[in-house]
Every structure is written in structure tokens, then in C-alpha cells.
PDB file of C-alpha atoms in Angstrom:
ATOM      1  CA  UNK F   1     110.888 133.164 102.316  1.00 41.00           C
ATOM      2  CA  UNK F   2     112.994 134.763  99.034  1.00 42.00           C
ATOM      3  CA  UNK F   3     115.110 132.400  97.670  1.00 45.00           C
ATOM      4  CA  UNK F   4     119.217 133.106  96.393  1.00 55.00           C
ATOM      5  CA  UNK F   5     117.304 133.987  92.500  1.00 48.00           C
ATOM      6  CA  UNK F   6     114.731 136.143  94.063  1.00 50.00           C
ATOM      7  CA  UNK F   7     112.039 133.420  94.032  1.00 43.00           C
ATOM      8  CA  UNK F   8     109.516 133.104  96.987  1.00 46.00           C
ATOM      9  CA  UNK F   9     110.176 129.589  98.488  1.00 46.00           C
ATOM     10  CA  UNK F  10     106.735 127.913  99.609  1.00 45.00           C
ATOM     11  CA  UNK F  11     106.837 127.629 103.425  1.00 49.00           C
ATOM     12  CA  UNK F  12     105.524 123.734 104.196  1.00 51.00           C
ATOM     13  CA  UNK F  13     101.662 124.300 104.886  1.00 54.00           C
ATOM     14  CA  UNK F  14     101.579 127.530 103.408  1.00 57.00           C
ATOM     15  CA  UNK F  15      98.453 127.782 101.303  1.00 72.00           C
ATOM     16  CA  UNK F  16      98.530 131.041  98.897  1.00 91.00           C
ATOM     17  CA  UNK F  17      96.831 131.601  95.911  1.00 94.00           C
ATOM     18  CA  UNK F  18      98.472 130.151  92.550  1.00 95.00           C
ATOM     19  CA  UNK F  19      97.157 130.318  89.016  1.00 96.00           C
ATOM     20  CA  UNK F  20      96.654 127.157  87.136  1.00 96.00           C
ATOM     21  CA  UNK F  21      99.200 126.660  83.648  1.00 97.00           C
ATOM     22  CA  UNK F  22      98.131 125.596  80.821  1.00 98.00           C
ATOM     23  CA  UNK F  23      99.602 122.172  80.466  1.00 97.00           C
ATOM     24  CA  UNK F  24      97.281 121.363  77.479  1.00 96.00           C
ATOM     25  CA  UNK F  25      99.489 119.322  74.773  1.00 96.00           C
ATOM     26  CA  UNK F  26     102.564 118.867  76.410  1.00 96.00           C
ATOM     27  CA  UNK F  27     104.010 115.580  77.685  1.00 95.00           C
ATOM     28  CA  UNK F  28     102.676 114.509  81.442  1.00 93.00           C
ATOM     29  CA  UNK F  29     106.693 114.836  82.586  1.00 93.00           C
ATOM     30  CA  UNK F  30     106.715 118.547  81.600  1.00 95.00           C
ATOM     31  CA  UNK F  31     103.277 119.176  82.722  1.00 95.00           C
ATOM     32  CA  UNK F  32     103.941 117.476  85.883  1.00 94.00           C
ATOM     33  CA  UNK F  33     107.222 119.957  86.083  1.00 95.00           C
ATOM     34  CA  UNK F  34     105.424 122.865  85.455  1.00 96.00           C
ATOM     35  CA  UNK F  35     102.354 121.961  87.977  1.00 96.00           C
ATOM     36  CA  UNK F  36     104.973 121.508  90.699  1.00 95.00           C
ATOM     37  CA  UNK F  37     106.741 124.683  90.056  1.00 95.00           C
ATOM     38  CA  UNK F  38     103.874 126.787  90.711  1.00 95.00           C
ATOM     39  CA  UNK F  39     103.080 124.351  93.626  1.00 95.00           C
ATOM     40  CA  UNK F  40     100.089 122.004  92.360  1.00 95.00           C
ATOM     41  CA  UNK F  41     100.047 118.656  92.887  1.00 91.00           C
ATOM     42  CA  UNK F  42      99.303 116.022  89.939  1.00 85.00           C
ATOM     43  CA  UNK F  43      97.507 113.155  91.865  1.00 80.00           C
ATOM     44  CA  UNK F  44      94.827 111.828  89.548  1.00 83.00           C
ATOM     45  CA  UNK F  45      95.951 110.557  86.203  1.00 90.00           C
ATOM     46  CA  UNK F  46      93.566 109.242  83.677  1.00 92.00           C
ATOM     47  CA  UNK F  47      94.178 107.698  80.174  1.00 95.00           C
ATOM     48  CA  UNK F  48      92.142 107.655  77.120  1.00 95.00           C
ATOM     49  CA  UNK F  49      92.107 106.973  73.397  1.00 95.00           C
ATOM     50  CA  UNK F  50      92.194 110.254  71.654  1.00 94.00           C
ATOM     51  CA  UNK F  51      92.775 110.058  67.618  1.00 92.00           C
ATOM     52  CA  UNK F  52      93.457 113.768  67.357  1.00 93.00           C
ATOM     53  CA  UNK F  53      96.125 113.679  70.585  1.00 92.00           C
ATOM     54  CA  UNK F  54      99.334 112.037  70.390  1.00 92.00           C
ATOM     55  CA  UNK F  55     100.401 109.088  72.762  1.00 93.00           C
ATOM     56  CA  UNK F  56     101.252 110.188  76.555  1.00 93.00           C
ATOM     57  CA  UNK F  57     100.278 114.234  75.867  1.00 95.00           C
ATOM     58  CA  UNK F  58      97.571 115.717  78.164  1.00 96.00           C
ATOM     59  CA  UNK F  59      94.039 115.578  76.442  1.00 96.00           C
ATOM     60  CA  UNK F  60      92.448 117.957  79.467  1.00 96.00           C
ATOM     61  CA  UNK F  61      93.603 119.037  82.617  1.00 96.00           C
ATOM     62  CA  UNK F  62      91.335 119.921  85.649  1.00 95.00           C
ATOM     63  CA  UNK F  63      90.775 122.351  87.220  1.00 96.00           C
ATOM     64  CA  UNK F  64      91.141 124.241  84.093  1.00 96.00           C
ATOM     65  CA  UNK F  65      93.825 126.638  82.731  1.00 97.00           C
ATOM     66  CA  UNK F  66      93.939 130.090  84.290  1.00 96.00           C
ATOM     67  CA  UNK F  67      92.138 129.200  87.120  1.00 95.00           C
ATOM     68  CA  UNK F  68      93.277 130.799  90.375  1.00 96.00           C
ATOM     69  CA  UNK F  69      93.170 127.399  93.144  1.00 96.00           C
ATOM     70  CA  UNK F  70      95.103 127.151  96.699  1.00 94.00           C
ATOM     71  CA  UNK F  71      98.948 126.219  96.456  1.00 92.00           C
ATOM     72  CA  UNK F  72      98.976 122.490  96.925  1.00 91.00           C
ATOM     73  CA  UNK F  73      95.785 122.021  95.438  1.00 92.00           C
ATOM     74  CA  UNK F  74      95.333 118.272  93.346  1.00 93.00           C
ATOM     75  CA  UNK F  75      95.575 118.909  89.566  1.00 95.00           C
ATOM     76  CA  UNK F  76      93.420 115.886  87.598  1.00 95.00           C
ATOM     77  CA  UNK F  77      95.423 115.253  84.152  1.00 96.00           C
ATOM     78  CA  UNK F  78      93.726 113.310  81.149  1.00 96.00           C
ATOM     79  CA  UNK F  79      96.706 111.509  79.109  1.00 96.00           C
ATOM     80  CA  UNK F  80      96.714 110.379  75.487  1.00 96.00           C
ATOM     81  CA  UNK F  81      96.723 106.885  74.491  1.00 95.00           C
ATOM     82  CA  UNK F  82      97.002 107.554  71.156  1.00 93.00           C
ATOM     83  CA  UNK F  83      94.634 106.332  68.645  1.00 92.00           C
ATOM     84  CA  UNK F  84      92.407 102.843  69.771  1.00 90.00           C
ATOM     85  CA  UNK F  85      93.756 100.695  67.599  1.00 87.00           C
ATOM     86  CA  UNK F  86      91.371  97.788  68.629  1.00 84.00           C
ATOM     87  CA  UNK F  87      88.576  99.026  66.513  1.00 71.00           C
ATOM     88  CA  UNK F  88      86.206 100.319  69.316  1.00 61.00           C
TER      89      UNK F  88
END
């Protein structure tokens, strides 16, 4: 189905082939936006210290940039917590 700007709507079930953005260093809100646009799912979330990564930007993302996955296919995303402050 074409959209009013030309877009192709997904049809609910619909499982075509979408490739994966690179979502790499952005914040998890925008990555989350632009995983939904191309119709990926962010399910699994996981947070870790990273010193070189800022707070609450994605360290890694799975399955990995550029990869060509089913629409509506679960996207893993690895947040920054920053820098471990504790000393661990």
C-alpha cells in the first residue's frame, strides 16, 4: 500500500526484506525512531559502562549495520552508562 508522500505503508504481517541503519552513537530515542521507520523492532536493551561512549548513546547494535533482516525483525541495542564511576 503507497502512502499520500509516496511511501510504501507496511501491511500488518507483511514480512519484506529491510536493511538494518546504523544507529551506532546516537541516542536510544532516535535510534529507536529510526529502527521503527524502516520497520525493526527494539526489544532487547542492555546497559553498560563504556568510558569512551557517552551516557544513554548506543555502544553496539545487533544484528549489525547494513544487514539485510525480515521487516519486524527484534533489533538488540547496547546503551551507554557512561563512565563506571565506582572504580570497577
Amino acid at each position: 500500500t503507497t502512502s499520500e508522500d509516496g511511501s510504501i505503508a507496511q501491511q500488518p504481517g507483511s514480512s519484506e526484506a529491510v536493511v538494518v541503519p546504523n544507529v551506532v552513537g546516537k541516542f536510544q530515542a532516535i535510534a529507536e525512531l529510526e529502527l521503527s521507520r524502516v520497520g525493526l523492532r527494539t526489544i532487547n536493551i542492555e546497559k553498560r559502562y563504556d568510558d569512551s561512549v557517552r551516557i544513554n548513546r548506543i555502544i553496539e547494535q545487533i544484528p549489525a549495520p547494513g544487514t539485510t533482516v525480515s521487516s519486524n525483525r527484534e533489533v538488540t541495542l547496547v546503551i551507554s552508562r557512561g563512565r563506571d564511576m565506582s572504580g570497577n
